[in-house]
Amino acid sequence: MNEKNFIKLEYEILQNDFTRAGEASSNIKKILKQLGIEAKIVRKVAIATYEAEMNIVIHSYGGMIKVIITEQYVDIYAIDKGPGIKDIELAMKEGYSTAPNHIRELGFGAGMGLPNMKRCSDEFNIESIPNEKTEVYMRIYINKI
Amino acid sequence: MKLKEIKEILNAKVLTGEEYLDREVLSAFGSDLMSDVLAFIDDGSVLLTGLTNPQVIRTAEMIDLHAIVFVRGKKPSKEIIEMAKLHNITILLTDYTLYTACGKLYEKGLKGISVEGVIK
């Protein structure tokens, strides 16, 4: 891969699809491994995409995860249509969650999703319009400069 | 500590991954919160949990966990065992509760994970 070469992956994520939840992230992880990317980086991307995927399944009306892999970095976009986030600062706080009980019973909704995503990424941005959409952008460097 | 020692200490049944019982485990983590698992666990750890849904296996897959102990005799579905098999994850089943299972392993020298510097 030279600088202009990149791999683009796109996955549609369905609302409340708990049987398939995680398949996109599993697939992304497999591809990164096949590309020979260092295990530590692969794990960061896996955690970031998996939390993003679960967020879309749990909180949105559906959305997508887009991944762009270059030689230098992995960019992840998690975009959904849904209720959005009214107070992003609060949502970023560890332990804060709006997930209902049936989600907590699945082991999620502990209020660690967004903080985990931020922790795993080198660049992180979240934007949301209440009652419309949420967009999360994450960049994880493969070769740290 | 080897997985087979964990199996003995917990009187556990092996549901899948018998062939990996010689794997070395460096630390353990007990939780039903998958985001906490994603935040704190590193590979080389074993997860003890009372949660038996597919997301537990997905979580283990994401962070390259080799082994899961399901506590309080809660048997996961066949589908979940198959999923674990596919990812070379050993699944143990113990009748002990989460607290007791963790305590028994700790007593024998298996420490908890270190919270600092797991991901960054």
PDB file of C-alpha atoms in Angstrom:
ATOM      1  CA  MET A   1       0.000   0.000   0.000  1.00  0.00           C
ATOM      2  CA  ASN A   2       1.395   3.400  -0.867  1.00  0.00           C
ATOM      3  CA  GLU A   3      -0.033   6.629   0.442  1.00  0.00           C
ATOM      4  CA  LYS A   4      -2.767   6.843  -2.143  1.00  0.00           C
ATOM      5  CA  ASN A   5      -3.922   3.321  -1.620  1.00  0.00           C
ATOM      6  CA  PHE A   6      -6.546   2.641   0.916  1.00  0.00           C
ATOM      7  CA  ILE A   7      -9.175   0.089   1.803  1.00  0.00           C
ATOM      8  CA  LYS A   8     -12.710   1.218   2.435  1.00  0.00           C
ATOM      9  CA  LEU A   9     -15.193  -0.911   4.340  1.00  0.00           C
ATOM     10  CA  GLU A  10     -18.842  -0.146   4.939  1.00  0.00           C
ATOM     11  CA  TYR A  11     -21.380  -1.927   7.101  1.00  0.00           C
ATOM     12  CA  GLU A  12     -25.034  -1.269   7.642  1.00  0.00           C
ATOM     13  CA  ILE A  13     -26.006  -1.592  11.301  1.00  0.00           C
ATOM     14  CA  LEU A  14     -29.590  -2.370  12.226  1.00  0.00           C
ATOM     15  CA  GLN A  15     -31.464  -1.166  15.262  1.00  0.00           C
ATOM     16  CA  ASN A  16     -32.054  -3.816  17.954  1.00  0.00           C
ATOM     17  CA  ASP A  17     -30.357  -6.563  15.930  1.00  0.00           C
ATOM     18  CA  PHE A  18     -28.713  -8.253  18.881  1.00  0.00           C
ATOM     19  CA  THR A  19     -28.021 -11.558  17.167  1.00  0.00           C
ATOM     20  CA  ARG A  20     -25.843  -9.939  14.516  1.00  0.00           C
ATOM     21  CA  ALA A  21     -24.457  -7.158  16.697  1.00  0.00           C
ATOM     22  CA  GLY A  22     -20.689  -7.347  16.560  1.00  0.00           C
ATOM     23  CA  GLU A  23     -20.464  -8.970  13.146  1.00  0.00           C
ATOM     24  CA  ALA A  24     -19.236  -5.795  11.455  1.00  0.00           C
ATOM     25  CA  SER A  25     -16.527  -5.306  14.074  1.00  0.00           C
ATOM     26  CA  SER A  26     -15.570  -8.963  13.856  1.00  0.00           C
ATOM     27  CA  ASN A  27     -15.178  -8.588  10.108  1.00  0.00           C
ATOM     28  CA  ILE A  28     -13.138  -5.398  10.398  1.00  0.00           C
ATOM     29  CA  LYS A  29     -10.863  -7.069  12.935  1.00  0.00           C
ATOM     30  CA  LYS A  30     -10.323 -10.053  10.654  1.00  0.00           C
ATOM     31  CA  ILE A  31      -9.321  -7.815   7.745  1.00  0.00           C
ATOM     32  CA  LEU A  32      -6.889  -5.776   9.857  1.00  0.00           C
ATOM     33  CA  LYS A  33      -5.286  -8.985  11.105  1.00  0.00           C
ATOM     34  CA  GLN A  34      -4.949 -10.272   7.539  1.00  0.00           C
ATOM     35  CA  LEU A  35      -3.216  -7.021   6.604  1.00  0.00           C
ATOM     36  CA  GLY A  36      -0.595  -7.840   9.207  1.00  0.00           C
ATOM     37  CA  ILE A  37      -1.299  -4.838  11.401  1.00  0.00           C
ATOM     38  CA  GLU A  38       0.124  -5.015  14.925  1.00  0.00           C
ATOM     39  CA  ALA A  39      -2.120  -6.794  17.434  1.00  0.00           C
ATOM     40  CA  LYS A  40      -2.262  -3.837  19.818  1.00  0.00           C
ATOM     41  CA  ILE A  41      -3.565  -1.537  17.070  1.00  0.00           C
ATOM     42  CA  VAL A  42      -6.023  -4.168  15.848  1.00  0.00           C
ATOM     43  CA  ARG A  43      -7.410  -4.465  19.373  1.00  0.00           C
ATOM     44  CA  LYS A  44      -7.885  -0.713  19.702  1.00  0.00           C
ATOM     45  CA  VAL A  45      -9.798  -0.594  16.412  1.00  0.00           C
ATOM     46  CA  ALA A  46     -11.828  -3.650  17.444  1.00  0.00           C
ATOM     47  CA  ILE A  47     -12.890  -2.109  20.757  1.00  0.00           C
ATOM     48  CA  ALA A  48     -13.692   1.244  19.133  1.00  0.00           C
ATOM     49  CA  THR A  49     -15.781  -0.256  16.327  1.00  0.00           C
ATOM     50  CA  TYR A  50     -17.514  -2.748  18.603  1.00  0.00           C
ATOM     51  CA  GLU A  51     -18.599  -0.088  21.097  1.00  0.00           C
ATOM     52  CA  ALA A  52     -19.732   2.095  18.198  1.00  0.00           C
ATOM     53  CA  GLU A  53     -21.629  -0.796  16.660  1.00  0.00           C
ATOM     54  CA  MET A  54     -23.337  -1.615  19.969  1.00  0.00           C
ATOM     55  CA  ASN A  55     -24.262   2.045  20.414  1.00  0.00           C
ATOM     56  CA  ILE A  56     -25.959   2.100  17.022  1.00  0.00           C
ATOM     57  CA  VAL A  57     -27.794  -1.170  17.755  1.00  0.00           C
ATOM     58  CA  ILE A  58     -28.902   0.008  21.203  1.00  0.00           C
ATOM     59  CA  HIS A  59     -29.605   3.719  20.823  1.00  0.00           C
ATOM     60  CA  SER A  60     -30.320   4.556  17.183  1.00  0.00           C
ATOM     61  CA  TYR A  61     -32.882   3.758  14.501  1.00  0.00           C
ATOM     62  CA  GLY A  62     -30.048   2.273  12.463  1.00  0.00           C
ATOM     63  CA  GLY A  63     -26.866   3.488  10.882  1.00  0.00           C
ATOM     64  CA  MET A  64     -23.562   2.554   9.405  1.00  0.00           C
ATOM     65  CA  ILE A  65     -19.930   2.028  10.212  1.00  0.00           C
ATOM     66  CA  LYS A  66     -17.378   3.087   7.664  1.00  0.00           C
ATOM     67  CA  VAL A  67     -13.710   2.236   7.986  1.00  0.00           C
ATOM     68  CA  ILE A  68     -10.855   3.561   5.896  1.00  0.00           C
ATOM     69  CA  ILE A  69      -7.534   1.800   6.269  1.00  0.00           C
ATOM     70  CA  THR A  70      -4.392   3.472   4.985  1.00  0.00           C
ATOM     71  CA  GLU A  71      -0.792   2.648   5.638  1.00  0.00           C
ATOM     72  CA  GLN A  72      -0.603   5.278   8.376  1.00  0.00           C
ATOM     73  CA  TYR A  73      -3.925   5.105  10.129  1.00  0.00           C
ATOM     74  CA  VAL A  74      -7.416   3.645  10.432  1.00  0.00           C
ATOM     75  CA  ASP A  75     -10.337   6.056  10.263  1.00  0.00           C
ATOM     76  CA  ILE A  76     -13.673   4.966  11.698  1.00  0.00           C
ATOM     77  CA  TYR A  77     -16.963   6.731  11.089  1.00  0.00           C
ATOM     78  CA  ALA A  78     -20.027   5.655  13.031  1.00  0.00           C
ATOM     79  CA  ILE A  79     -23.079   7.422  11.691  1.00  0.00           C
ATOM     80  CA  ASP A  80     -26.644   6.895  12.750  1.00  0.00           C
ATOM     81  CA  LYS A  81     -30.134   8.263  12.493  1.00  0.00           C
ATOM     82  CA  GLY A  82     -31.865   8.449  15.813  1.00  0.00           C
ATOM     83  CA  PRO A  83     -32.682  10.404  18.931  1.00  0.00           C
ATOM     84  CA  GLY A  84     -29.162  11.863  19.054  1.00  0.00           C
ATOM     85  CA  ILE A  85     -27.413  12.956  22.225  1.00  0.00           C
ATOM     86  CA  LYS A  86     -28.702  16.014  24.052  1.00  0.00           C
ATOM     87  CA  ASP A  87     -25.727  16.523  26.336  1.00  0.00           C
ATOM     88  CA  ILE A  88     -22.520  15.155  24.826  1.00  0.00           C
ATOM     89  CA  GLU A  89     -20.368  16.182  27.785  1.00  0.00           C
ATOM     90  CA  LEU A  90     -22.577  14.137  30.083  1.00  0.00           C
ATOM     91  CA  ALA A  91     -22.630  11.183  27.667  1.00  0.00           C
ATOM     92  CA  MET A  92     -18.823  11.171  27.659  1.00  0.00           C
ATOM     93  CA  LYS A  93     -18.732  10.742  31.436  1.00  0.00           C
ATOM     94  CA  GLU A  94     -17.834   7.248  32.604  1.00  0.00           C
ATOM     95  CA  GLY A  95     -20.834   5.595  34.167  1.00  0.00           C
ATOM     96  CA  TYR A  96     -23.477   7.819  32.581  1.00  0.00           C
ATOM     97  CA  SER A  97     -25.974   5.852  30.510  1.00  0.00           C
ATOM     98  CA  THR A  98     -29.487   6.188  29.182  1.00  0.00           C
ATOM     99  CA  ALA A  99     -29.736   2.507  28.248  1.00  0.00           C
ATOM    100  CA  PRO A 100     -32.876   0.724  29.471  1.00  0.00           C
ATOM    101  CA  ASN A 101     -32.809  -2.380  31.679  1.00  0.00           C
ATOM    102  CA  HIS A 102     -33.097  -4.946  28.890  1.00  0.00           C
ATOM    103  CA  ILE A 103     -29.852  -3.553  27.456  1.00  0.00           C
ATOM    104  CA  ARG A 104     -28.126  -3.690  30.838  1.00  0.00           C
ATOM    105  CA  GLU A 105     -29.097  -7.329  31.066  1.00  0.00           C
ATOM    106  CA  LEU A 106     -27.025  -7.917  27.933  1.00  0.00           C
ATOM    107  CA  GLY A 107     -23.977  -6.535  29.708  1.00  0.00           C
ATOM    108  CA  PHE A 108     -24.092  -3.124  28.053  1.00  0.00           C
ATOM    109  CA  GLY A 109     -25.380   0.248  29.143  1.00  0.00           C
ATOM    110  CA  ALA A 110     -22.748   0.684  31.839  1.00  0.00           C
ATOM    111  CA  GLY A 111     -21.899   4.124  30.533  1.00  0.00           C
ATOM    112  CA  MET A 112     -18.464   3.121  29.313  1.00  0.00           C
ATOM    113  CA  GLY A 113     -19.074   2.974  25.571  1.00  0.00           C
ATOM    114  CA  LEU A 114     -18.129   6.492  24.478  1.00  0.00           C
ATOM    115  CA  PRO A 115     -15.276   6.816  27.010  1.00  0.00           C
ATOM    116  CA  ASN A 116     -13.911   3.483  25.762  1.00  0.00           C
ATOM    117  CA  MET A 117     -14.088   4.690  22.161  1.00  0.00           C
ATOM    118  CA  LYS A 118     -12.248   7.882  23.061  1.00  0.00           C
ATOM    119  CA  ARG A 119      -9.623   5.994  25.045  1.00  0.00           C
ATOM    120  CA  CYS A 120      -8.861   3.751  22.090  1.00  0.00           C
ATOM    121  CA  SER A 121      -8.532   6.505  19.507  1.00  0.00           C
ATOM    122  CA  ASP A 122      -5.803   9.022  18.795  1.00  0.00           C
ATOM    123  CA  GLU A 123      -8.311  11.500  17.385  1.00  0.00           C
ATOM    124  CA  PHE A 124     -11.939  11.557  18.442  1.00  0.00           C
ATOM    125  CA  ASN A 125     -14.864  13.718  17.498  1.00  0.00           C
ATOM    126  CA  ILE A 126     -18.553  13.398  18.199  1.00  0.00           C
ATOM    127  CA  GLU A 127     -21.363  15.492  16.835  1.00  0.00           C
ATOM    128  CA  SER A 128     -25.034  15.061  17.375  1.00  0.00           C
ATOM    129  CA  ILE A 129     -28.283  16.732  16.447  1.00  0.00           C
ATOM    130  CA  PRO A 130     -31.048  15.757  18.887  1.00  0.00           C
ATOM    131  CA  ASN A 131     -33.921  13.898  17.217  1.00  0.00           C
ATOM    132  CA  GLU A 132     -31.872  13.537  14.062  1.00  0.00           C
ATOM    133  CA  LYS A 133     -28.432  11.919  14.112  1.00  0.00           C
ATOM    134  CA  THR A 134     -25.120  11.193  15.791  1.00  0.00           C
ATOM    135  CA  GLU A 135     -21.768  11.026  14.058  1.00  0.00           C
ATOM    136  CA  VAL A 136     -18.609   9.741  15.686  1.00  0.00           C
ATOM    137  CA  TYR A 137     -15.225  10.019  14.051  1.00  0.00           C
ATOM    138  CA  MET A 138     -12.166   8.188  15.324  1.00  0.00           C
ATOM    139  CA  ARG A 139      -8.635   7.917  13.995  1.00  0.00           C
ATOM    140  CA  ILE A 140      -6.177   5.330  15.200  1.00  0.00           C
ATOM    141  CA  TYR A 141      -2.600   5.617  13.981  1.00  0.00           C
ATOM    142  CA  ILE A 142      -0.847   2.508  12.795  1.00  0.00           C
ATOM    143  CA  ASN A 143       2.553   4.117  12.729  1.00  0.00           C
ATOM    144  CA  LYS A 144       2.702   6.810  15.368  1.00  0.00           C
ATOM    145  CA  ILE A 145       4.714   9.770  14.133  1.00  0.00           C
TER     146      ILE A 145
ATOM    147  CA  MET B   1      -1.534 -20.217  36.160  1.00  0.00           C
ATOM    148  CA  LYS B   2      -2.548 -22.708  33.504  1.00  0.00           C
ATOM    149  CA  LEU B   3      -6.153 -23.080  32.402  1.00  0.00           C
ATOM    150  CA  LYS B   4      -6.179 -26.665  33.583  1.00  0.00           C
ATOM    151  CA  GLU B   5      -5.348 -25.509  37.117  1.00  0.00           C
ATOM    152  CA  ILE B   6      -8.263 -23.079  36.948  1.00  0.00           C
ATOM    153  CA  LYS B   7     -10.448 -25.954  35.830  1.00  0.00           C
ATOM    154  CA  GLU B   8      -9.354 -28.014  38.850  1.00  0.00           C
ATOM    155  CA  ILE B   9      -9.651 -25.211  41.412  1.00  0.00           C
ATOM    156  CA  LEU B  10     -13.176 -24.389  40.236  1.00  0.00           C
ATOM    157  CA  ASN B  11     -14.273 -28.000  39.666  1.00  0.00           C
ATOM    158  CA  ALA B  12     -15.177 -26.760  36.232  1.00  0.00           C
ATOM    159  CA  LYS B  13     -16.501 -28.536  33.191  1.00  0.00           C
ATOM    160  CA  VAL B  14     -14.873 -27.759  29.857  1.00  0.00           C
ATOM    161  CA  LEU B  15     -17.560 -26.884  27.312  1.00  0.00           C
ATOM    162  CA  THR B  16     -15.142 -26.180  24.477  1.00  0.00           C
ATOM    163  CA  GLY B  17     -11.430 -25.605  23.938  1.00  0.00           C
ATOM    164  CA  GLU B  18     -10.162 -28.631  25.888  1.00  0.00           C
ATOM    165  CA  GLU B  19      -7.101 -28.630  23.613  1.00  0.00           C
ATOM    166  CA  TYR B  20      -5.958 -25.248  24.967  1.00  0.00           C
ATOM    167  CA  LEU B  21      -5.914 -26.128  28.666  1.00  0.00           C
ATOM    168  CA  ASP B  22      -2.137 -25.751  28.740  1.00  0.00           C
ATOM    169  CA  ARG B  23      -2.464 -22.044  27.991  1.00  0.00           C
ATOM    170  CA  GLU B  24      -1.029 -19.749  30.640  1.00  0.00           C
ATOM    171  CA  VAL B  25      -3.312 -17.166  32.247  1.00  0.00           C
ATOM    172  CA  LEU B  26      -1.666 -14.081  33.744  1.00  0.00           C
ATOM    173  CA  SER B  27      -4.603 -12.437  35.500  1.00  0.00           C
ATOM    174  CA  ALA B  28      -8.367 -12.587  35.971  1.00  0.00           C
ATOM    175  CA  PHE B  29     -11.335 -10.249  35.794  1.00  0.00           C
ATOM    176  CA  GLY B  30     -14.835 -10.855  37.098  1.00  0.00           C
ATOM    177  CA  SER B  31     -17.649  -8.806  35.580  1.00  0.00           C
ATOM    178  CA  ASP B  32     -21.037  -8.825  33.917  1.00  0.00           C
ATOM    179  CA  LEU B  33     -20.377  -5.453  32.315  1.00  0.00           C
ATOM    180  CA  MET B  34     -18.955  -5.979  28.853  1.00  0.00           C
ATOM    181  CA  SER B  35     -17.809  -2.363  28.448  1.00  0.00           C
ATOM    182  CA  ASP B  36     -15.743  -2.723  31.605  1.00  0.00           C
ATOM    183  CA  VAL B  37     -14.241  -5.865  30.141  1.00  0.00           C
ATOM    184  CA  LEU B  38     -13.415  -3.952  26.947  1.00  0.00           C
ATOM    185  CA  ALA B  39     -11.909  -1.119  28.956  1.00  0.00           C
ATOM    186  CA  PHE B  40      -9.728  -3.033  31.345  1.00  0.00           C
ATOM    187  CA  ILE B  41      -8.841  -6.527  30.222  1.00  0.00           C
ATOM    188  CA  ASP B  42      -5.799  -7.409  28.194  1.00  0.00           C
ATOM    189  CA  ASP B  43      -5.065 -10.660  26.407  1.00  0.00           C
ATOM    190  CA  GLY B  44      -3.646 -13.278  28.704  1.00  0.00           C
ATOM    191  CA  SER B  45      -6.507 -12.773  31.132  1.00  0.00           C
ATOM    192  CA  VAL B  46      -9.428 -14.978  31.946  1.00  0.00           C
ATOM    193  CA  LEU B  47     -12.936 -13.542  32.270  1.00  0.00           C
ATOM    194  CA  LEU B  48     -15.315 -14.822  34.930  1.00  0.00           C
ATOM    195  CA  THR B  49     -18.902 -13.835  34.272  1.00  0.00           C
ATOM    196  CA  GLY B  50     -22.503 -14.713  34.987  1.00  0.00           C
ATOM    197  CA  LEU B  51     -23.644 -13.360  31.655  1.00  0.00           C
ATOM    198  CA  THR B  52     -24.278 -15.984  28.991  1.00  0.00           C
ATOM    199  CA  ASN B  53     -25.204 -14.191  25.787  1.00  0.00           C
ATOM    200  CA  PRO B  54     -23.423 -13.950  22.403  1.00  0.00           C
ATOM    201  CA  GLN B  55     -22.044 -10.519  23.294  1.00  0.00           C
ATOM    202  CA  VAL B  56     -19.749 -12.137  25.873  1.00  0.00           C
ATOM    203  CA  ILE B  57     -18.048 -14.125  23.115  1.00  0.00           C
ATOM    204  CA  ARG B  58     -17.959 -11.086  20.824  1.00  0.00           C
ATOM    205  CA  THR B  59     -16.330  -9.086  23.587  1.00  0.00           C
ATOM    206  CA  ALA B  60     -13.755 -11.827  24.185  1.00  0.00           C
ATOM    207  CA  GLU B  61     -13.070 -11.979  20.461  1.00  0.00           C
ATOM    208  CA  MET B  62     -12.430  -8.225  20.228  1.00  0.00           C
ATOM    209  CA  ILE B  63      -9.735  -8.273  22.886  1.00  0.00           C
ATOM    210  CA  ASP B  64      -8.223 -11.690  22.071  1.00  0.00           C
ATOM    211  CA  LEU B  65      -9.280 -13.382  25.294  1.00  0.00           C
ATOM    212  CA  HIS B  66      -8.494 -17.069  25.392  1.00  0.00           C
ATOM    213  CA  ALA B  67     -10.792 -18.199  28.165  1.00  0.00           C
ATOM    214  CA  ILE B  68     -14.139 -17.510  29.800  1.00  0.00           C
ATOM    215  CA  VAL B  69     -15.494 -19.044  32.993  1.00  0.00           C
ATOM    216  CA  PHE B  70     -19.267 -19.032  33.308  1.00  0.00           C
ATOM    217  CA  VAL B  71     -20.213 -19.029  36.969  1.00  0.00           C
ATOM    218  CA  ARG B  72     -23.141 -20.244  39.077  1.00  0.00           C
ATOM    219  CA  GLY B  73     -23.698 -23.199  36.749  1.00  0.00           C
ATOM    220  CA  LYS B  74     -25.238 -21.054  34.033  1.00  0.00           C
ATOM    221  CA  LYS B  75     -24.811 -23.058  30.875  1.00  0.00           C
ATOM    222  CA  PRO B  76     -24.558 -21.042  27.663  1.00  0.00           C
ATOM    223  CA  SER B  77     -26.508 -22.082  24.574  1.00  0.00           C
ATOM    224  CA  LYS B  78     -25.071 -24.378  21.919  1.00  0.00           C
ATOM    225  CA  GLU B  79     -24.830 -21.418  19.565  1.00  0.00           C
ATOM    226  CA  ILE B  80     -22.605 -19.562  22.035  1.00  0.00           C
ATOM    227  CA  ILE B  81     -20.352 -22.584  22.541  1.00  0.00           C
ATOM    228  CA  GLU B  82     -20.000 -22.902  18.744  1.00  0.00           C
ATOM    229  CA  MET B  83     -19.090 -19.219  18.499  1.00  0.00           C
ATOM    230  CA  ALA B  84     -16.382 -19.676  21.127  1.00  0.00           C
ATOM    231  CA  LYS B  85     -15.048 -22.739  19.342  1.00  0.00           C
ATOM    232  CA  LEU B  86     -14.734 -20.766  16.125  1.00  0.00           C
ATOM    233  CA  HIS B  87     -12.526 -18.237  17.891  1.00  0.00           C
ATOM    234  CA  ASN B  88     -10.429 -20.809  19.799  1.00  0.00           C
ATOM    235  CA  ILE B  89     -11.799 -19.662  23.142  1.00  0.00           C
ATOM    236  CA  THR B  90     -11.913 -22.122  26.029  1.00  0.00           C
ATOM    237  CA  ILE B  91     -15.160 -22.136  27.967  1.00  0.00           C
ATOM    238  CA  LEU B  92     -15.299 -23.416  31.526  1.00  0.00           C
ATOM    239  CA  LEU B  93     -18.440 -23.867  33.573  1.00  0.00           C
ATOM    240  CA  THR B  94     -18.368 -23.786  37.360  1.00  0.00           C
ATOM    241  CA  ASP B  95     -21.109 -24.121  39.964  1.00  0.00           C
ATOM    242  CA  TYR B  96     -19.464 -21.540  42.236  1.00  0.00           C
ATOM    243  CA  THR B  97     -20.825 -17.974  42.318  1.00  0.00           C
ATOM    244  CA  LEU B  98     -18.794 -15.127  40.811  1.00  0.00           C
ATOM    245  CA  TYR B  99     -17.453 -13.992  44.182  1.00  0.00           C
ATOM    246  CA  THR B 100     -16.490 -17.458  45.363  1.00  0.00           C
ATOM    247  CA  ALA B 101     -14.948 -18.471  42.039  1.00  0.00           C
ATOM    248  CA  CYS B 102     -12.818 -15.298  41.970  1.00  0.00           C
ATOM    249  CA  GLY B 103     -11.840 -15.815  45.614  1.00  0.00           C
ATOM    250  CA  LYS B 104     -10.745 -19.397  45.036  1.00  0.00           C
ATOM    251  CA  LEU B 105      -8.504 -18.376  42.138  1.00  0.00           C
ATOM    252  CA  TYR B 106      -7.081 -15.396  44.019  1.00  0.00           C
ATOM    253  CA  GLU B 107      -6.299 -17.607  46.981  1.00  0.00           C
ATOM    254  CA  LYS B 108      -4.248 -19.851  44.714  1.00  0.00           C
ATOM    255  CA  GLY B 109      -2.230 -16.903  43.457  1.00  0.00           C
ATOM    256  CA  LEU B 110      -4.057 -15.683  40.350  1.00  0.00           C
ATOM    257  CA  LYS B 111      -4.124 -11.902  40.673  1.00  0.00           C
ATOM    258  CA  GLY B 112      -6.565  -9.361  39.282  1.00  0.00           C
ATOM    259  CA  ILE B 113      -5.767  -7.218  36.259  1.00  0.00           C
ATOM    260  CA  SER B 114      -3.819  -4.015  36.751  1.00  0.00           C
ATOM    261  CA  VAL B 115      -6.133  -1.105  36.010  1.00  0.00           C
ATOM    262  CA  GLU B 116      -3.498   1.349  34.859  1.00  0.00           C
ATOM    263  CA  GLY B 117      -2.153   1.478  31.373  1.00  0.00           C
ATOM    264  CA  VAL B 118      -4.204  -1.263  29.817  1.00  0.00           C
ATOM    265  CA  ILE B 119      -4.971   0.436  26.531  1.00  0.00           C
ATOM    266  CA  LYS B 120      -2.912   3.608  26.709  1.00  0.00           C
TER     267      LYS B 120
END
